[in-house]
Short mmCIF file of C-alpha atoms in Angstrom, two decimals:
data_model
loop_
_atom_site.label_atom_id
_atom_site.label_comp_id
_atom_site.label_asym_id
_atom_site.label_seq_id
_atom_site.Cartn_x
_atom_site.Cartn_y
_atom_site.Cartn_z
CA MET D 11 -47.73 12.52 -63.71
CA ILE D 12 -45.54 9.95 -63.41
CA ILE D 13 -42.66 11.64 -64.61
CA GLU D 14 -43.78 14.52 -62.06
CA THR D 15 -43.80 11.60 -58.98
CA TRP D 16 -40.03 10.01 -60.26
CA CYS D 17 -38.28 13.38 -60.14
CA ARG D 18 -39.84 14.22 -57.13
CA LEU D 19 -38.18 11.33 -55.83
CA ARG D 20 -35.17 11.75 -57.26
CA ALA D 21 -35.55 14.75 -56.52
CA GLY D 22 -35.89 13.76 -52.42
CA MET D 23 -32.93 11.31 -52.90
CA THR D 24 -30.73 13.39 -54.05
CA ALA D 25 -32.12 16.18 -51.01
CA PHE D 26 -31.37 13.12 -48.40
CA ALA D 27 -27.98 11.57 -49.99
CA LEU D 28 -26.57 15.00 -49.38
CA LEU D 29 -27.64 15.39 -45.84
CA ALA D 30 -26.09 11.84 -45.18
CA THR D 31 -22.44 13.12 -46.39
CA MET D 32 -23.01 15.41 -44.17
CA VAL D 33 -23.41 14.07 -41.77
CA ALA D 34 -20.98 11.68 -41.76
CA GLY D 35 -18.47 14.39 -42.71
CA SER D 36 -19.16 15.69 -39.94
CA THR D 37 -19.00 11.88 -38.14
CA SER D 38 -15.53 11.41 -39.43
CA GLU D 39 -14.57 15.21 -38.06
CA LEU D 40 -15.46 14.38 -34.92
CA ARG D 41 -13.76 11.16 -35.03
CA ALA D 42 -10.88 12.42 -36.48
CA ASP D 43 -10.96 15.15 -33.52
CA GLU D 44 -10.67 11.99 -30.82
CA VAL D 45 -7.40 10.30 -30.17
CA ARG D 46 -8.12 6.93 -28.31
CA LEU D 47 -5.28 4.83 -26.62
CA LYS D 48 -5.61 0.95 -25.71
CA LEU D 49 -4.21 0.20 -21.56
CA HIS D 50 -3.96 -4.14 -21.61
CA THR D 51 -3.99 -5.30 -18.34
CA TYR D 52 -3.50 -8.57 -16.52
CA VAL D 53 -5.95 -8.33 -13.80
CA PRO D 54 -10.09 -7.90 -13.94
CA LEU D 55 -11.36 -4.73 -13.53
CA SER D 56 -13.10 -5.00 -10.45
CA VAL D 57 -10.47 -4.87 -7.93
CA PRO D 58 -9.11 -1.75 -6.20
CA PRO D 59 -6.88 -0.63 -8.60
CA MET D 60 -8.71 -0.11 -12.10
CA GLN D 61 -11.74 0.58 -10.50
CA HIS D 62 -10.20 3.09 -7.37
CA LEU D 63 -7.12 4.14 -9.49
CA LEU D 64 -6.82 4.05 -13.20
CA LYS D 65 -10.69 3.62 -13.83
CA PRO D 66 -11.20 7.30 -12.62
CA TRP D 67 -8.01 8.85 -14.16
CA ALA D 68 -8.82 7.21 -17.65
CA ASP D 69 -12.05 9.04 -17.07
CA HIS D 70 -10.57 11.79 -16.38
CA LEU D 71 -8.66 12.33 -18.92
CA SER D 72 -12.09 12.17 -20.82
CA GLN D 73 -13.65 14.70 -19.22
CA ALA D 74 -10.95 17.52 -18.66
CA SER D 75 -10.23 16.99 -22.94
CA GLY D 76 -13.22 17.30 -23.60
CA GLY D 77 -13.78 13.69 -25.04
CA LYS D 78 -10.46 14.35 -27.17
CA LEU D 79 -8.35 11.94 -25.39
CA LYS D 80 -10.44 8.31 -24.38
CA ILE D 81 -8.83 5.63 -22.64
CA ASP D 82 -10.11 2.14 -23.73
CA ILE D 83 -9.02 -0.43 -20.95
CA TYR D 84 -8.63 -4.60 -21.94
CA PRO D 85 -8.47 -6.18 -18.91
CA LEU D 86 -7.90 -10.32 -18.34
CA MET D 87 -5.29 -10.19 -21.15
CA GLN D 88 -8.38 -9.62 -23.86
CA LEU D 89 -6.21 -8.41 -26.04
CA GLY D 90 -3.80 -11.32 -25.79
CA GLY D 91 -0.66 -13.01 -24.61
CA ARG D 92 0.99 -13.96 -21.34
CA GLN D 93 1.05 -10.92 -18.21
CA PRO D 94 4.88 -11.33 -18.05
CA GLN D 95 4.26 -9.61 -22.36
CA LEU D 96 2.76 -6.59 -20.83
CA VAL D 97 6.31 -5.37 -21.26
CA ASP D 98 7.38 -5.40 -23.94
CA GLN D 99 3.64 -5.19 -25.74
CA VAL D 100 3.66 -1.70 -24.99
CA LYS D 101 6.77 -1.48 -25.58
CA ASP D 102 6.64 -2.25 -28.94
CA GLY D 103 3.47 -0.97 -30.10
CA VAL D 104 1.58 -3.57 -29.41
CA VAL D 105 -0.54 -1.16 -27.23
CA ASP D 106 -0.61 2.33 -26.32
CA MET D 107 -0.61 1.46 -22.05
CA VAL D 108 -0.04 -1.05 -19.73
CA TRP D 109 -0.59 -2.03 -15.97
CA THR D 110 1.36 -4.55 -15.13
CA LEU D 111 3.72 -6.41 -12.24
CA LEU D 112 7.81 -5.80 -12.92
CA GLY D 113 8.04 -9.10 -10.67
CA ALA D 114 5.87 -11.26 -13.36
CA THR D 115 8.89 -10.21 -15.90
CA PRO D 116 11.79 -11.26 -12.91
CA GLY D 117 15.42 -9.85 -13.56
CA ARG D 118 13.96 -7.80 -16.95
CA PHE D 119 14.24 -4.29 -14.08
CA PRO D 120 16.52 -4.95 -11.89
CA ARG D 121 17.58 -1.52 -10.62
CA THR D 122 13.84 -0.96 -9.19
CA GLU D 123 13.86 -4.65 -8.20
CA VAL D 124 15.74 -2.19 -4.89
CA PHE D 125 12.35 -2.07 -3.44
CA GLU D 126 11.23 -5.32 -3.04
CA LEU D 127 13.85 -5.93 -1.48
CA PRO D 128 13.17 -7.72 1.94
CA PHE D 129 12.52 -4.69 4.60
CA THR D 130 13.22 -1.87 2.06
CA HIS D 131 9.83 -1.22 1.36
CA ARG D 132 9.10 0.65 5.04
CA SER D 133 5.29 2.67 3.93
CA THR D 134 3.54 2.61 0.95
CA LEU D 135 3.88 6.41 0.56
CA ALA D 136 7.24 6.49 1.12
CA THR D 137 7.51 3.76 -1.07
CA ASN D 138 5.37 5.22 -3.72
CA LEU D 139 7.10 8.88 -3.66
CA ALA D 140 10.61 7.27 -2.98
CA LEU D 141 9.74 5.74 -6.55
CA ARG D 142 9.00 8.66 -7.93
CA ASP D 143 12.49 10.63 -6.82
CA MET D 144 14.51 7.69 -8.40
CA LEU D 145 13.32 7.41 -11.81
CA PRO D 146 14.67 10.12 -13.39
CA LYS D 147 17.80 9.51 -12.21
CA GLU D 148 18.75 6.00 -10.34
CA LEU D 149 16.70 3.61 -12.10
CA ALA D 150 16.44 5.34 -15.43
CA ASP D 151 18.32 2.62 -17.49
CA ASP D 152 14.92 0.03 -16.59
CA PHE D 153 13.27 2.38 -18.08
CA LYS D 154 14.90 4.16 -20.92
CA ASP D 155 12.74 2.06 -23.72
CA TYR D 156 8.83 3.21 -21.61
CA LYS D 157 6.78 6.31 -20.85
CA ILE D 158 6.47 6.09 -17.52
CA LEU D 159 3.55 7.43 -15.92
CA LEU D 160 3.74 5.94 -12.37
CA LEU D 161 5.66 3.32 -10.41
CA HIS D 162 3.49 2.42 -6.82
CA VAL D 163 3.41 0.32 -4.83
CA HIS D 164 0.63 -2.00 -2.66
CA ALA D 165 0.82 -2.32 1.34
CA GLY D 166 2.93 -5.10 1.88
CA ASN D 167 3.18 -9.13 2.67
CA ALA D 168 2.43 -10.64 5.32
CA ILE D 169 2.53 -14.27 6.18
CA HIS D 170 -1.38 -15.64 6.22
CA MET D 171 -0.95 -19.58 7.65
CA LYS D 172 -3.27 -22.54 7.03
CA ASP D 173 -2.95 -23.66 9.94
CA ALA D 174 0.68 -23.35 11.93
CA ALA D 175 1.15 -20.68 14.96
CA VAL D 176 4.36 -19.41 13.35
CA GLU D 177 5.70 -17.23 16.03
CA ARG D 178 9.96 -17.79 16.08
CA PHE D 179 11.68 -18.27 12.93
CA ASP D 180 13.09 -21.59 13.49
CA GLN D 181 8.45 -22.63 12.92
CA PHE D 182 9.36 -21.01 9.42
CA LYS D 183 10.76 -23.93 8.48
CA LEU D 184 9.59 -26.22 6.12
CA LYS D 185 6.56 -24.40 5.69
CA LYS D 186 5.36 -24.49 2.16
CA ILE D 187 4.17 -20.81 1.20
CA ARG D 188 3.18 -19.31 -1.86
CA SER D 189 5.23 -17.16 -2.98
CA PRO D 190 4.70 -13.62 -5.18
CA GLY D 191 7.67 -13.22 -7.51
CA GLN D 192 11.30 -14.23 -7.38
CA ILE D 193 12.56 -12.35 -3.96
CA SER D 194 9.43 -13.27 -2.57
CA THR D 195 11.03 -17.06 -3.27
CA GLU D 196 14.78 -15.89 -2.00
CA MET D 197 13.59 -14.55 1.44
CA LEU D 198 11.06 -17.93 1.82
CA GLU D 199 14.21 -20.38 1.25
CA ALA D 200 16.86 -18.09 3.08
CA ILE D 201 14.68 -18.67 6.60
CA GLY D 202 13.89 -21.71 5.80
CA ALA D 203 10.82 -22.80 4.39
CA THR D 204 9.57 -24.36 0.51
CA PRO D 205 8.52 -21.44 -1.69
CA ILE D 206 5.84 -22.38 -4.46
CA ALA D 207 5.02 -20.60 -7.23
CA THR D 208 1.24 -20.85 -8.29
CA THR D 209 -1.23 -18.14 -9.81
CA LEU D 210 -3.21 -16.05 -7.15
CA THR D 211 -6.48 -17.76 -8.30
CA ASP D 212 -4.92 -20.56 -7.69
CA VAL D 213 -3.80 -20.39 -3.23
CA SER D 214 -7.37 -21.16 -2.29
CA SER D 215 -7.85 -24.64 -3.28
CA MET D 216 -4.06 -25.47 -3.40
CA MET D 217 -4.50 -24.66 1.11
CA SER D 218 -8.10 -25.45 1.17
CA ARG D 219 -5.89 -29.43 0.22
CA GLY D 220 -2.64 -29.30 2.51
CA VAL D 221 -0.18 -28.48 -0.65
CA ILE D 222 0.73 -25.11 0.57
CA ASP D 223 0.29 -24.40 4.27
CA GLY D 224 0.90 -20.57 4.20
CA ALA D 225 0.88 -17.90 1.47
CA LEU D 226 2.76 -13.88 1.12
CA LEU D 227 0.32 -11.69 -0.09
CA PRO D 228 -0.72 -8.45 0.85
CA PHE D 229 -4.21 -8.24 2.99
CA ASP D 230 -6.17 -6.27 0.09
CA VAL D 231 -6.51 -9.17 -2.29
CA LEU D 232 -7.58 -11.68 0.55
CA PRO D 233 -11.11 -11.14 0.99
CA SER D 234 -11.53 -12.04 -3.10
CA ILE D 235 -9.68 -14.88 -3.71
CA LYS D 236 -11.68 -15.65 -0.68
CA LEU D 237 -8.26 -17.23 1.53
CA ASN D 238 -9.62 -15.53 4.81
CA SER D 239 -12.22 -18.41 5.92
CA LEU D 240 -8.88 -20.95 5.02
CA VAL D 241 -6.41 -18.86 7.31
CA ARG D 242 -6.55 -19.29 10.87
CA TYR D 243 -2.91 -16.78 11.39
CA HIS D 244 -1.37 -13.66 9.92
CA VAL D 245 2.27 -13.19 11.26
CA LEU D 246 3.66 -9.84 11.12
CA MET D 247 7.05 -8.28 11.69
CA ALA D 248 7.90 -6.02 14.16
CA GLY D 249 8.05 -2.69 13.75
CA ASP D 250 4.49 -3.20 11.55
CA GLN D 251 6.81 -3.09 8.37
CA ARG D 252 6.09 -5.62 6.29
CA PRO D 253 8.73 -7.77 4.81
CA THR D 254 8.19 -6.85 1.41
CA THR D 255 5.95 -5.47 -1.63
CA ALA D 256 4.97 -5.62 -5.71
CA VAL D 257 6.01 -2.79 -7.45
CA PHE D 258 3.95 -2.31 -10.44
CA MET D 259 4.20 -0.09 -13.00
CA LEU D 260 1.87 2.38 -15.45
CA ALA D 261 3.41 2.54 -18.99
CA MET D 262 3.46 4.76 -22.16
CA ASN D 263 4.42 3.12 -24.97
CA LYS D 264 7.23 6.05 -26.19
CA LYS D 265 5.71 6.98 -29.99
CA SER D 266 2.02 7.34 -29.12
CA TYR D 267 2.90 9.75 -26.38
CA GLU D 268 4.83 12.02 -28.91
CA SER D 269 2.26 11.04 -31.39
CA LEU D 270 -0.14 12.66 -29.46
CA SER D 271 -0.87 17.02 -29.51
CA PRO D 272 0.91 18.96 -27.12
CA ASP D 273 -2.31 19.87 -25.25
CA LEU D 274 -2.73 16.08 -24.94
CA GLN D 275 0.73 15.45 -24.05
CA LYS D 276 0.27 17.90 -20.83
CA LEU D 277 -2.90 16.48 -19.55
CA ILE D 278 -1.26 13.47 -19.56
CA ASP D 279 1.77 14.74 -17.92
CA ASP D 280 -0.45 17.19 -14.66
CA SER D 281 -2.13 13.90 -14.45
CA THR D 282 0.00 11.69 -13.56
CA GLY D 283 2.12 13.97 -11.38
CA ILE D 284 2.65 13.12 -7.52
CA GLU D 285 -0.49 13.61 -6.27
CA MET D 286 -1.90 9.89 -8.53
CA SER D 287 1.09 8.56 -6.85
CA LYS D 288 0.07 9.39 -3.14
CA LYS D 289 -3.29 8.59 -4.72
CA ALA D 290 -2.47 4.90 -5.37
CA ALA D 291 -1.18 5.03 -2.34
CA GLU D 292 -4.18 5.91 0.29
CA VAL D 293 -6.38 3.32 -2.30
CA MET D 294 -4.51 0.30 -1.21
CA ASP D 295 -3.48 1.24 2.22
CA ARG D 296 -7.94 1.68 1.95
CA PHE D 297 -7.55 -2.12 0.63
CA ASP D 298 -4.91 -3.44 3.20
CA GLN D 299 -6.77 -2.58 5.64
CA LEU D 300 -10.40 -3.62 4.63
CA GLY D 301 -8.24 -7.30 3.94
CA MET D 302 -7.16 -6.98 7.86
CA LYS D 303 -10.46 -6.25 9.11
CA ALA D 304 -11.74 -8.70 7.03
CA SER D 305 -9.37 -11.22 8.37
CA LYS D 306 -10.12 -9.90 12.45
CA ASP D 307 -13.40 -10.11 11.86
CA GLY D 308 -13.92 -13.79 10.46
CA GLY D 309 -12.05 -14.51 13.76
CA ALA D 310 -7.92 -15.28 12.76
CA THR D 311 -4.93 -14.60 14.70
CA PHE D 312 -2.88 -12.11 14.64
CA ILE D 313 1.00 -12.87 15.42
CA THR D 314 3.63 -10.46 15.54
CA LEU D 315 6.65 -11.63 15.82
CA SER D 316 9.06 -10.14 18.65
CA ALA D 317 11.88 -7.65 17.83
CA GLU D 318 15.23 -11.00 18.66
CA GLU D 319 12.56 -12.87 16.30
CA THR D 320 11.98 -10.61 12.94
CA ALA D 321 15.95 -9.39 13.75
CA LYS D 322 16.55 -13.15 12.76
CA VAL D 323 14.32 -12.95 9.76
CA ARG D 324 16.23 -9.58 8.94
CA GLN D 325 19.94 -10.68 9.14
CA ALA D 326 17.92 -13.99 6.82
CA SER D 327 16.77 -12.23 4.60
CA GLU D 328 20.91 -10.36 3.55
CA SER D 329 21.85 -13.35 1.85
CA VAL D 330 18.85 -12.45 -1.03
CA VAL D 331 20.25 -8.09 -0.57
CA ALA D 332 23.90 -9.39 -1.04
CA ALA D 333 22.42 -11.51 -3.95
CA TRP D 334 20.25 -8.84 -6.40
CA ALA D 335 23.66 -6.34 -5.28
CA LYS D 336 25.80 -8.76 -7.47
CA LYS D 337 24.41 -9.72 -10.56
CA LEU D 338 22.99 -5.71 -10.10
CA ASP D 339 27.43 -4.86 -10.33
CA ALA D 340 27.93 -7.01 -12.91
CA ALA D 341 25.20 -5.84 -15.60
CA GLY D 342 26.74 -2.61 -14.71
CA GLY D 343 25.08 -1.15 -12.38
CA ASN D 344 25.66 0.46 -8.98
CA ALA D 345 24.14 -1.63 -6.42
CA GLN D 346 25.17 0.87 -3.81
CA GLN D 347 24.76 3.91 -4.64
CA VAL D 348 20.51 1.98 -5.61
CA LEU D 349 20.22 0.33 -1.96
CA SER D 350 21.39 3.51 0.37
CA ARG D 351 19.58 5.93 -2.11
CA ALA D 352 16.48 3.91 -1.89
CA GLN D 353 16.10 3.56 2.83
CA GLU D 354 17.73 7.36 2.31
CA LEU D 355 14.12 8.39 0.54
CA GLY D 356 12.48 5.70 2.44
CA ALA D 357 13.50 7.00 5.34
CA LYS D 358 12.90 10.66 4.08
CA TYR D 359 8.89 9.83 3.17
CA SER D 360 8.13 7.25 6.04
CA PRO D 361 5.31 8.31 8.10
CA LYS D 362 6.76 8.13 10.74
CA ALA D 363 10.24 10.15 10.38
CA GLY D 364 10.90 12.21 13.20
CA GLN D 365 9.06 10.72 14.95
#
């Protein structure tokens, strides 16, 4: 009886082991069929480009591939390093993808900096489409180490002042204004202001303590850093043009891309076409308008410099363009060709073109 019971138990255990082996084998096959890519970024998942552009894109890839391709997004530098290191992390294959701000590594992408030069940026859509057109030729040398999926900008920077109602060019003199990057720093110096470099998260506290008088920022970030309640005056340029913007890139490691099957490569290529450039513009513009509305609802005053005063800002900023051109030419680039093409395409794709 004992032997019979033992034999039945042993048979049951053998059957269970066989079933477990079959299930494990099936799971292994499913996992072998799935590709997971790591996307590293410096921002939280709550910001508009993550919530309304990259997260939906990752979800689309998963769905369209039948679950074969998964993009795991790691925000706030969760995989280690600092923001300026993202471009090397993806180049060296530490991660598969990054979404980052090119201005975090000044001088690393000198041709693409043309769109951050004062008054080159015409509109979010126009600049996104110009970036797309120039990537294969005029900007190609900047990105030879990457598989670029998307280049895009935000709606553009305005000058947000705590207490100073700046209505003339000469009133910028010695105002301490937070700068978002090297080219903006040079522009602020050119117009007589004192640029202050600080992280976005420190802007509100520094303004409340009087360390800075203002900040050069797009409107979309103001609510998230609670700057609306501190800023009384928002200074804009004539012609509804923002003086500077910032370029972001969604880049992939070349080997990570080449290791994918042709169908997954095609899926990525098809999903990062011109429609994604347009979607990026729509998202950034929509949240920029929401930021402007929040400021207006809070009682802030919007000041638009006259055409004459805006012209003075433009003229003073020409030295920034000249300095950029000199550096690019010295590095073997053709600054005039890059600048002319950027201006040509900006005009071509501008919503006001032909009006």
